[in-house]
PDB file of C-alpha atoms in Angstrom:
ATOM      1  CA  ILE A 115     -38.564 -40.085 -31.459  1.00 98.00           C
ATOM      2  CA  PHE A 116     -38.846 -36.784 -29.605  1.00 98.00           C
ATOM      3  CA  ASP A 117     -36.263 -35.346 -27.230  1.00 98.00           C
ATOM      4  CA  THR A 118     -37.734 -32.451 -25.271  1.00 98.00           C
ATOM      5  CA  SER A 119     -35.205 -29.619 -24.923  1.00 95.00           C
ATOM      6  CA  MET A 120     -34.262 -26.539 -22.963  1.00 93.00           C
ATOM      7  CA  GLY A 121     -36.308 -25.154 -20.035  1.00 92.00           C
ATOM      8  CA  LEU A 122     -39.385 -26.804 -18.551  1.00 94.00           C
ATOM      9  CA  CYS A 123     -42.008 -24.872 -20.541  1.00 93.00           C
ATOM     10  CA  ASN A 124     -40.117 -25.169 -23.808  1.00 94.00           C
ATOM     11  CA  GLN A 125     -40.253 -28.934 -23.180  1.00 96.00           C
ATOM     12  CA  ILE A 126     -44.012 -28.711 -22.541  1.00 96.00           C
ATOM     13  CA  PHE A 127     -44.305 -26.883 -25.874  1.00 94.00           C
ATOM     14  CA  ASP A 128     -42.358 -29.770 -27.457  1.00 97.00           C
ATOM     15  CA  ILE A 129     -44.824 -32.286 -26.048  1.00 96.00           C
ATOM     16  CA  GLN A 130     -47.813 -30.215 -27.077  1.00 94.00           C
ATOM     17  CA  SER A 131     -46.493 -29.847 -30.583  1.00 96.00           C
ATOM     18  CA  ALA A 132     -45.396 -33.473 -30.956  1.00 96.00           C
ATOM     19  CA  ILE A 133     -48.725 -34.973 -29.966  1.00 95.00           C
ATOM     20  CA  ASN A 134     -50.715 -32.623 -32.170  1.00 94.00           C
ATOM     21  CA  PHE A 135     -48.422 -33.299 -35.151  1.00 96.00           C
ATOM     22  CA  CYS A 136     -48.483 -37.071 -34.775  1.00 96.00           C
ATOM     23  CA  ASN A 137     -52.123 -37.485 -34.010  1.00 94.00           C
ATOM     24  CA  MET A 138     -53.156 -35.205 -36.909  1.00 93.00           C
ATOM     25  CA  ASN A 139     -50.868 -36.966 -39.395  1.00 95.00           C
ATOM     26  CA  ASP A 140     -51.137 -40.506 -37.979  1.00 95.00           C
ATOM     27  CA  TYR A 141     -47.487 -41.090 -37.172  1.00 97.00           C
ATOM     28  CA  TYR A 142     -46.218 -43.432 -34.477  1.00 97.00           C
ATOM     29  CA  PHE A 143     -44.290 -41.493 -31.813  1.00 98.00           C
ATOM     30  CA  THR A 144     -42.422 -41.753 -28.583  1.00 98.00           C
ATOM     31  CA  PHE A 145     -40.517 -39.529 -26.106  1.00 98.00           C
ATOM     32  CA  ARG A 146     -36.921 -40.521 -25.329  1.00 98.00           C
ATOM     33  CA  ASN A 147     -35.168 -37.797 -23.349  1.00 98.00           C
ATOM     34  CA  CYS A 148     -35.912 -34.662 -21.385  1.00 97.00           C
ATOM     35  CA  SER A 149     -33.570 -31.794 -20.531  1.00 96.00           C
ATOM     36  CA  LEU A 150     -32.380 -31.025 -17.046  1.00 95.00           C
ATOM     37  CA  ARG A 151     -30.088 -28.437 -15.455  1.00 89.00           C
ATOM     38  CA  ASN A 152     -28.079 -28.686 -12.284  1.00 79.00           C
ATOM     39  CA  LYS A 153     -29.293 -26.170  -9.744  1.00 72.00           C
ATOM     40  CA  ASN A 154     -25.681 -24.903  -9.412  1.00 74.00           C
ATOM     41  CA  ASN A 155     -25.172 -24.247 -13.147  1.00 79.00           C
ATOM     42  CA  ILE A 156     -28.389 -23.324 -14.868  1.00 79.00           C
ATOM     43  CA  LYS A 157     -26.765 -22.502 -18.187  1.00 81.00           C
ATOM     44  CA  LEU A 158     -25.721 -26.140 -18.744  1.00 88.00           C
ATOM     45  CA  PHE A 159     -28.372 -28.609 -20.017  1.00 92.00           C
ATOM     46  CA  TYR A 160     -27.998 -32.333 -20.141  1.00 94.00           C
ATOM     47  CA  ASN A 161     -30.264 -35.227 -21.253  1.00 95.00           C
ATOM     48  CA  GLU A 162     -31.972 -37.738 -18.994  1.00 96.00           C
ATOM     49  CA  PRO A 163     -34.694 -40.331 -19.720  1.00 97.00           C
ATOM     50  CA  PHE A 164     -38.048 -38.691 -20.295  1.00 97.00           C
ATOM     51  CA  ASN A 165     -39.617 -40.107 -17.122  1.00 95.00           C
ATOM     52  CA  LYS A 166     -37.001 -38.321 -15.005  1.00 95.00           C
ATOM     53  CA  LEU A 167     -39.278 -35.316 -15.365  1.00 97.00           C
ATOM     54  CA  PHE A 168     -42.581 -36.335 -16.958  1.00 97.00           C
ATOM     55  CA  ASP A 169     -45.286 -38.955 -16.516  1.00 95.00           C
ATOM     56  CA  ASP A 170     -46.158 -40.589 -19.889  1.00 92.00           C
ATOM     57  CA  LYS A 171     -49.543 -41.943 -18.829  1.00 89.00           C
ATOM     58  CA  LEU A 172     -51.254 -39.155 -20.814  1.00 85.00           C
ATOM     59  CA  PHE A 173     -49.867 -40.528 -24.096  1.00 92.00           C
ATOM     60  CA  LYS A 174     -50.808 -44.191 -23.612  1.00 91.00           C
ATOM     61  CA  GLN A 175     -54.436 -43.454 -24.572  1.00 91.00           C
ATOM     62  CA  TYR A 176     -53.272 -42.810 -28.143  1.00 93.00           C
ATOM     63  CA  LYS A 177     -53.010 -45.834 -30.409  1.00 94.00           C
ATOM     64  CA  ASN A 178     -49.941 -44.427 -32.150  1.00 96.00           C
ATOM     65  CA  TYR A 179     -47.908 -43.890 -28.948  1.00 97.00           C
ATOM     66  CA  ILE A 180     -45.033 -46.326 -28.273  1.00 96.00           C
ATOM     67  CA  THR A 181     -43.048 -46.486 -25.023  1.00 96.00           C
ATOM     68  CA  TYR A 182     -39.401 -45.807 -25.874  1.00 97.00           C
ATOM     69  CA  ASP A 183     -38.164 -48.793 -23.858  1.00 95.00           C
ATOM     70  CA  THR A 184     -39.860 -51.118 -26.339  1.00 95.00           C
ATOM     71  CA  ILE A 185     -37.767 -49.871 -29.291  1.00 97.00           C
ATOM     72  CA  LYS A 186     -34.549 -48.464 -27.814  1.00 95.00           C
ATOM     73  CA  LYS A 187     -32.490 -51.610 -28.566  1.00 96.00           C
ATOM     74  CA  LYS A 188     -33.465 -51.327 -32.230  1.00 97.00           C
ATOM     75  CA  VAL A 189     -32.484 -47.708 -32.705  1.00 97.00           C
ATOM     76  CA  ASN A 190     -29.036 -47.305 -34.379  1.00 97.00           C
ATOM     77  CA  HIS A 191     -27.231 -45.035 -36.801  1.00 95.00           C
ATOM     78  CA  LYS A 192     -28.178 -47.173 -39.851  1.00 96.00           C
ATOM     79  CA  ASN A 193     -31.931 -47.206 -39.320  1.00 97.00           C
ATOM     80  CA  THR A 194     -32.355 -43.751 -37.747  1.00 98.00           C
ATOM     81  CA  PHE A 195     -32.351 -40.354 -39.424  1.00 98.00           C
ATOM     82  CA  ASN A 196     -30.663 -37.660 -37.333  1.00 97.00           C
ATOM     83  CA  PHE A 197     -28.957 -40.176 -35.058  1.00 96.00           C
ATOM     84  CA  GLU A 198     -26.430 -37.400 -34.299  1.00 95.00           C
ATOM     85  CA  ASN A 199     -29.263 -35.506 -32.615  1.00 95.00           C
ATOM     86  CA  LYS A 200     -29.342 -32.145 -34.409  1.00 97.00           C
ATOM     87  CA  ARG A 201     -32.102 -29.732 -33.409  1.00 97.00           C
ATOM     88  CA  SER A 202     -35.233 -29.929 -35.559  1.00 97.00           C
ATOM     89  CA  ILE A 203     -34.755 -26.327 -36.760  1.00 97.00           C
ATOM     90  CA  GLU A 204     -31.364 -27.291 -38.160  1.00 97.00           C
ATOM     91  CA  LEU A 205     -32.997 -29.872 -40.367  1.00 97.00           C
ATOM     92  CA  PHE A 206     -36.394 -28.457 -41.363  1.00 97.00           C
ATOM     93  CA  SER A 207     -37.822 -24.998 -41.655  1.00 96.00           C
ATOM     94  CA  ASN A 208     -41.425 -26.024 -40.878  1.00 97.00           C
ATOM     95  CA  GLU A 209     -43.824 -28.946 -40.431  1.00 96.00           C
ATOM     96  CA  ASN A 210     -44.685 -29.177 -44.156  1.00 96.00           C
ATOM     97  CA  GLU A 211     -41.059 -29.647 -45.060  1.00 97.00           C
ATOM     98  CA  LEU A 212     -40.812 -32.423 -42.465  1.00 97.00           C
ATOM     99  CA  ILE A 213     -43.965 -34.124 -43.794  1.00 97.00           C
ATOM    100  CA  ASN A 214     -42.601 -34.095 -47.318  1.00 97.00           C
ATOM    101  CA  PHE A 215     -39.362 -35.618 -46.075  1.00 98.00           C
ATOM    102  CA  LEU A 216     -41.145 -38.370 -44.126  1.00 97.00           C
ATOM    103  CA  LYS A 217     -42.946 -39.471 -47.273  1.00 96.00           C
ATOM    104  CA  THR A 218     -39.662 -40.544 -48.818  1.00 96.00           C
ATOM    105  CA  MET A 219     -37.560 -41.325 -45.722  1.00 96.00           C
ATOM    106  CA  LYS A 220     -36.002 -44.789 -45.941  1.00 95.00           C
ATOM    107  CA  GLN A 221     -34.985 -45.166 -42.289  1.00 97.00           C
ATOM    108  CA  GLU A 222     -37.336 -46.653 -39.690  1.00 97.00           C
ATOM    109  CA  PHE A 223     -36.857 -43.936 -37.106  1.00 98.00           C
ATOM    110  CA  ILE A 224     -36.270 -40.202 -36.955  1.00 98.00           C
ATOM    111  CA  ILE A 225     -35.042 -38.241 -33.918  1.00 98.00           C
ATOM    112  CA  LEU A 226     -36.550 -34.734 -33.518  1.00 98.00           C
ATOM    113  CA  PRO A 227     -35.142 -32.684 -30.596  1.00 97.00           C
ATOM    114  CA  GLN A 228     -36.668 -29.300 -29.737  1.00 97.00           C
ATOM    115  CA  PHE A 229     -39.573 -30.012 -32.058  1.00 98.00           C
ATOM    116  CA  PHE A 230     -41.724 -26.959 -31.190  1.00 96.00           C
ATOM    117  CA  SER A 231     -39.157 -24.750 -32.997  1.00 96.00           C
ATOM    118  CA  ILE A 232     -40.578 -25.715 -36.414  1.00 97.00           C
ATOM    119  CA  CYS A 233     -44.250 -25.818 -35.420  1.00 95.00           C
ATOM    120  CA  ASP A 234     -47.139 -23.485 -36.148  1.00 88.00           C
ATOM    121  CA  PHE A 235     -49.106 -23.296 -32.891  1.00 84.00           C
ATOM    122  CA  SER A 236     -52.135 -21.811 -34.690  1.00 85.00           C
ATOM    123  CA  LYS A 237     -52.656 -25.182 -36.408  1.00 84.00           C
ATOM    124  CA  GLN A 238     -52.679 -27.146 -33.156  1.00 87.00           C
ATOM    125  CA  LYS A 239     -56.267 -28.196 -32.547  1.00 84.00           C
ATOM    126  CA  ASN A 240     -55.906 -29.613 -29.030  1.00 84.00           C
ATOM    127  CA  ARG A 241     -54.497 -28.158 -25.792  1.00 84.00           C
ATOM    128  CA  TYR A 242     -52.634 -31.269 -24.602  1.00 86.00           C
ATOM    129  CA  TYR A 243     -50.379 -29.145 -22.395  1.00 85.00           C
ATOM    130  CA  ILE A 244     -53.082 -28.759 -19.752  1.00 86.00           C
ATOM    131  CA  LYS A 245     -52.930 -32.514 -19.094  1.00 88.00           C
ATOM    132  CA  ILE A 246     -49.151 -32.882 -18.826  1.00 93.00           C
ATOM    133  CA  LYS A 247     -48.007 -34.099 -15.413  1.00 94.00           C
ATOM    134  CA  PRO A 248     -44.661 -34.611 -13.655  1.00 96.00           C
ATOM    135  CA  ASN A 249     -43.565 -38.052 -12.624  1.00 95.00           C
ATOM    136  CA  LYS A 250     -45.029 -39.642  -9.462  1.00 94.00           C
ATOM    137  CA  ASN A 251     -42.200 -38.498  -7.206  1.00 92.00           C
ATOM    138  CA  LEU A 252     -42.480 -34.797  -8.156  1.00 94.00           C
ATOM    139  CA  LEU A 253     -46.254 -34.919  -8.010  1.00 95.00           C
ATOM    140  CA  SER A 254     -46.101 -36.391  -4.492  1.00 93.00           C
ATOM    141  CA  ILE A 255     -43.765 -33.604  -3.362  1.00 90.00           C
ATOM    142  CA  PHE A 256     -46.120 -30.986  -4.770  1.00 92.00           C
ATOM    143  CA  LEU A 257     -49.171 -32.497  -3.158  1.00 93.00           C
ATOM    144  CA  ASN A 258     -47.452 -32.504   0.213  1.00 90.00           C
ATOM    145  CA  LEU A 259     -46.572 -28.799  -0.222  1.00 89.00           C
ATOM    146  CA  LYS A 260     -50.113 -28.006  -1.337  1.00 91.00           C
ATOM    147  CA  LYS A 261     -51.565 -29.737   1.704  1.00 90.00           C
ATOM    148  CA  ASN A 262     -49.157 -28.566   4.394  1.00 87.00           C
ATOM    149  CA  LEU A 263     -47.614 -25.265   3.237  1.00 87.00           C
ATOM    150  CA  LEU A 264     -49.884 -23.455   0.794  1.00 92.00           C
ATOM    151  CA  PRO A 265     -53.034 -21.615   1.890  1.00 93.00           C
ATOM    152  CA  GLU A 266     -56.232 -22.297   0.033  1.00 95.00           C
ATOM    153  CA  ARG A 267     -55.986 -18.973  -1.823  1.00 96.00           C
ATOM    154  CA  TYR A 268     -52.796 -17.118  -2.718  1.00 96.00           C
ATOM    155  CA  ASN A 269     -51.268 -14.912  -5.428  1.00 95.00           C
ATOM    156  CA  TYR A 270     -48.167 -15.706  -7.442  1.00 95.00           C
ATOM    157  CA  ILE A 271     -45.184 -13.764  -8.840  1.00 93.00           C
ATOM    158  CA  HIS A 272     -42.713 -15.408 -11.227  1.00 92.00           C
ATOM    159  CA  PHE A 273     -39.514 -13.511 -10.409  1.00 87.00           C
ATOM    160  CA  ARG A 274     -37.059 -14.337 -13.227  1.00 84.00           C
ATOM    161  CA  TYR A 275     -33.784 -12.795 -12.155  1.00 82.00           C
ATOM    162  CA  GLU A 276     -31.422 -15.678 -12.919  1.00 79.00           C
ATOM    163  CA  SER A 277     -28.384 -15.061 -15.146  1.00 78.00           C
ATOM    164  CA  ASP A 278     -29.316 -17.515 -17.913  1.00 79.00           C
ATOM    165  CA  PHE A 279     -32.466 -15.489 -18.590  1.00 82.00           C
ATOM    166  CA  THR A 280     -31.093 -11.939 -18.146  1.00 80.00           C
ATOM    167  CA  SER A 281     -28.010 -12.669 -20.307  1.00 83.00           C
ATOM    168  CA  PHE A 282     -30.039 -14.364 -23.066  1.00 81.00           C
ATOM    169  CA  PHE A 283     -32.445 -11.429 -23.400  1.00 81.00           C
ATOM    170  CA  ASN A 284     -29.725  -8.843 -22.645  1.00 86.00           C
ATOM    171  CA  LEU A 285     -31.621  -7.450 -19.660  1.00 81.00           C
ATOM    172  CA  ASN A 286     -29.333  -5.022 -17.875  1.00 78.00           C
ATOM    173  CA  TYR A 287     -31.732  -3.973 -15.120  1.00 73.00           C
ATOM    174  CA  GLN A 288     -33.641  -5.835 -12.437  1.00 76.00           C
ATOM    175  CA  ILE A 289     -36.714  -4.776 -10.533  1.00 79.00           C
ATOM    176  CA  SER A 290     -36.704  -5.591  -6.847  1.00 82.00           C
ATOM    177  CA  ILE A 291     -39.299  -7.785  -5.119  1.00 83.00           C
ATOM    178  CA  ASP A 292     -40.190  -4.763  -2.972  1.00 83.00           C
ATOM    179  CA  SER A 293     -40.941  -2.730  -6.066  1.00 85.00           C
ATOM    180  CA  LEU A 294     -43.108  -5.489  -7.538  1.00 86.00           C
ATOM    181  CA  LEU A 295     -45.077  -6.038  -4.343  1.00 86.00           C
ATOM    182  CA  ASN A 296     -45.801  -2.311  -4.065  1.00 86.00           C
ATOM    183  CA  ARG A 297     -46.649  -1.868  -7.775  1.00 88.00           C
ATOM    184  CA  LEU A 298     -48.623  -4.940  -8.751  1.00 90.00           C
ATOM    185  CA  LYS A 299     -52.347  -4.713  -8.237  1.00 91.00           C
ATOM    186  CA  PHE A 300     -53.768  -8.182  -7.755  1.00 93.00           C
ATOM    187  CA  LYS A 301     -57.521  -8.584  -7.700  1.00 93.00           C
ATOM    188  CA  ASN A 302     -57.103  -9.398  -4.044  1.00 94.00           C
ATOM    189  CA  ASN A 303     -53.960  -7.807  -2.560  1.00 90.00           C
ATOM    190  CA  LYS A 304     -54.802  -9.149   0.925  1.00 92.00           C
ATOM    191  CA  LEU A 305     -53.818 -12.682  -0.068  1.00 94.00           C
ATOM    192  CA  LYS A 306     -50.340 -13.988   0.649  1.00 93.00           C
ATOM    193  CA  THR A 307     -48.017 -14.101  -2.381  1.00 92.00           C
ATOM    194  CA  TYR A 308     -45.850 -16.989  -3.495  1.00 92.00           C
ATOM    195  CA  ILE A 309     -42.574 -15.877  -5.166  1.00 90.00           C
ATOM    196  CA  ALA A 310     -41.389 -18.383  -7.765  1.00 90.00           C
ATOM    197  CA  CYS A 311     -37.636 -18.139  -8.252  1.00 85.00           C
ATOM    198  CA  SER A 312     -34.482 -20.058  -7.351  1.00 78.00           C
ATOM    199  CA  ASN A 313     -32.755 -19.596  -4.015  1.00 74.00           C
ATOM    200  CA  ILE A 314     -34.858 -16.713  -2.805  1.00 75.00           C
ATOM    201  CA  LYS A 315     -33.016 -16.607   0.533  1.00 71.00           C
ATOM    202  CA  SER A 316     -29.727 -15.872  -1.249  1.00 71.00           C
ATOM    203  CA  LEU A 317     -30.971 -12.832  -3.229  1.00 74.00           C
ATOM    204  CA  SER A 318     -28.966  -9.665  -2.777  1.00 66.00           C
ATOM    205  CA  LYS A 319     -30.234  -6.665  -0.853  1.00 69.00           C
ATOM    206  CA  THR A 320     -30.597  -4.871  -4.179  1.00 70.00           C
ATOM    207  CA  LEU A 321     -33.240  -7.321  -5.286  1.00 74.00           C
ATOM    208  CA  LEU A 322     -35.023  -7.429  -1.936  1.00 71.00           C
ATOM    209  CA  LEU A 323     -34.399  -4.026  -0.299  1.00 65.00           C
ATOM    210  CA  SER A 324     -34.448  -5.764   3.052  1.00 67.00           C
ATOM    211  CA  ASN A 325     -31.747  -7.339   5.207  1.00 61.00           C
ATOM    212  CA  ASP A 326     -34.000 -10.134   6.369  1.00 67.00           C
ATOM    213  CA  ILE A 327     -36.011 -12.111   3.835  1.00 67.00           C
ATOM    214  CA  TYR A 328     -38.339 -13.297   6.592  1.00 66.00           C
ATOM    215  CA  SER A 329     -39.406  -9.774   7.386  1.00 72.00           C
ATOM    216  CA  TYR A 330     -41.796 -10.170   4.450  1.00 74.00           C
ATOM    217  CA  LYS A 331     -44.839 -11.423   6.351  1.00 78.00           C
ATOM    218  CA  ASN A 332     -47.034 -11.704   3.308  1.00 85.00           C
ATOM    219  CA  ILE A 333     -44.728 -13.944   1.268  1.00 86.00           C
ATOM    220  CA  ILE A 334     -44.964 -17.735   1.216  1.00 84.00           C
ATOM    221  CA  PHE A 335     -41.561 -19.483   1.452  1.00 75.00           C
ATOM    222  CA  LYS A 336     -40.723 -23.045   0.576  1.00 74.00           C
ATOM    223  CA  ASP A 337     -36.895 -22.884   0.564  1.00 69.00           C
ATOM    224  CA  ASP A 338     -36.600 -23.792   4.234  1.00 63.00           C
ATOM    225  CA  GLN A 339     -38.981 -26.733   3.649  1.00 62.00           C
ATOM    226  CA  PHE A 340     -36.729 -28.508   1.078  1.00 58.00           C
ATOM    227  CA  GLU A 341     -35.359 -31.092   3.495  1.00 63.00           C
ATOM    228  CA  LYS A 342     -38.747 -31.784   5.031  1.00 67.00           C
ATOM    229  CA  TYR A 343     -40.335 -32.429   1.668  1.00 63.00           C
ATOM    230  CA  LYS A 344     -37.287 -34.252   0.211  1.00 66.00           C
ATOM    231  CA  MET A 345     -36.499 -31.456  -2.205  1.00 71.00           C
ATOM    232  CA  ASN A 346     -32.805 -30.867  -1.464  1.00 73.00           C
ATOM    233  CA  TYR A 347     -31.641 -33.173  -4.209  1.00 81.00           C
ATOM    234  CA  LEU A 348     -33.906 -31.790  -6.952  1.00 87.00           C
ATOM    235  CA  ASN A 349     -32.380 -30.121 -10.004  1.00 88.00           C
ATOM    236  CA  PHE A 350     -33.454 -26.831 -11.569  1.00 88.00           C
ATOM    237  CA  GLU A 351     -36.103 -28.290 -13.895  1.00 93.00           C
ATOM    238  CA  GLU A 352     -37.654 -30.497 -11.186  1.00 93.00           C
ATOM    239  CA  ARG A 353     -37.952 -27.509  -8.875  1.00 90.00           C
ATOM    240  CA  ALA A 354     -39.417 -25.484 -11.737  1.00 92.00           C
ATOM    241  CA  PHE A 355     -42.112 -28.127 -12.285  1.00 95.00           C
ATOM    242  CA  ILE A 356     -43.143 -27.863  -8.633  1.00 93.00           C
ATOM    243  CA  ASP A 357     -43.213 -24.075  -8.926  1.00 93.00           C
ATOM    244  CA  PHE A 358     -45.245 -24.402 -12.087  1.00 95.00           C
ATOM    245  CA  LEU A 359     -47.906 -26.515 -10.350  1.00 95.00           C
ATOM    246  CA  ILE A 360     -48.023 -24.031  -7.473  1.00 95.00           C
ATOM    247  CA  GLY A 361     -48.745 -21.388 -10.091  1.00 95.00           C
ATOM    248  CA  VAL A 362     -51.516 -23.409 -11.685  1.00 94.00           C
ATOM    249  CA  TYR A 363     -53.351 -23.564  -8.358  1.00 95.00           C
ATOM    250  CA  SER A 364     -52.821 -19.853  -7.501  1.00 96.00           C
ATOM    251  CA  GLN A 365     -55.515 -17.165  -7.838  1.00 96.00           C
ATOM    252  CA  GLU A 366     -53.593 -14.786 -10.065  1.00 94.00           C
ATOM    253  CA  ILE A 367     -50.143 -14.652 -11.685  1.00 94.00           C
ATOM    254  CA  TYR A 368     -47.709 -11.925 -12.652  1.00 93.00           C
ATOM    255  CA  GLY A 369     -44.570 -12.880 -14.550  1.00 90.00           C
ATOM    256  CA  HIS A 370     -42.094 -11.671 -17.180  1.00 89.00           C
ATOM    257  CA  SER A 371     -43.340 -11.080 -20.708  1.00 88.00           C
ATOM    258  CA  LYS A 372     -40.279 -12.799 -22.260  1.00 89.00           C
ATOM    259  CA  SER A 373     -40.582 -15.911 -20.130  1.00 89.00           C
ATOM    260  CA  SER A 374     -42.229 -19.057 -21.598  1.00 89.00           C
ATOM    261  CA  PHE A 375     -42.852 -20.151 -17.985  1.00 91.00           C
ATOM    262  CA  SER A 376     -44.833 -17.007 -17.215  1.00 92.00           C
ATOM    263  CA  GLY A 377     -46.598 -17.149 -20.557  1.00 90.00           C
ATOM    264  CA  LEU A 378     -47.656 -20.775 -20.255  1.00 91.00           C
ATOM    265  CA  LEU A 379     -49.002 -20.246 -16.752  1.00 92.00           C
ATOM    266  CA  ASN A 380     -51.118 -17.385 -18.022  1.00 89.00           C
ATOM    267  CA  PHE A 381     -52.475 -19.637 -20.758  1.00 85.00           C
ATOM    268  CA  PHE A 382     -53.613 -21.944 -17.986  1.00 83.00           C
ATOM    269  CA  LYS A 383     -55.244 -19.059 -16.151  1.00 81.00           C
ATOM    270  CA  ASN A 384     -56.766 -17.600 -19.338  1.00 76.00           C
TER     271      ASN A 384
END
């Protein structure tokens, strides 16, 4: 039983690692929970059912995948290892240690949160992450944005200024959007640029170097479209998934080297 943990792309790494591990070793598997953050407090994670964020249709093609709803009434502290939900890295140092444990495990189920933390990505034969989709509601919101807001061709900057990221990596400086726009050399600098970040309209003058965000004629904005596309209620991870899909369909991406979000998008773009 996998619980995907932390930010969106860490959760995608969890899914990628879990499917590779279980398909290669012929284990039954399921996904129980995902991690979400409230848009007003992005340092606080909480669990929700997996389909609050992801669509599990991808996994149903595998004979060893089980929908969690079919077993959840059976799962209890007596028949489940790690019922207290410790992170995988707190229990096992690597996949081999886990495999050896599973050979002798007496319980029927095992819960493995944040699974990618013990995995060797070099051993993963298949790129399942390129097929992972959000749930139908989020996909519908993105498709509406793609059709009505996004041009056919556009560039993309992942601007990771938020405090959870800067404090975790001890980043004590921030480059402004102006500086990035002047410095980055896209293959086609004439295209409009989408800026992926939270609450772009509320950024300080230091990060924008302009009093009016809308003076940037070459930037694509979606913040003022939230109500129109039913996005006001979305939490941080749901908004991130939409931003991620916008990145997948962009021409070229620049992001932060320490960000798994930036890194995974660049895997998609080769």
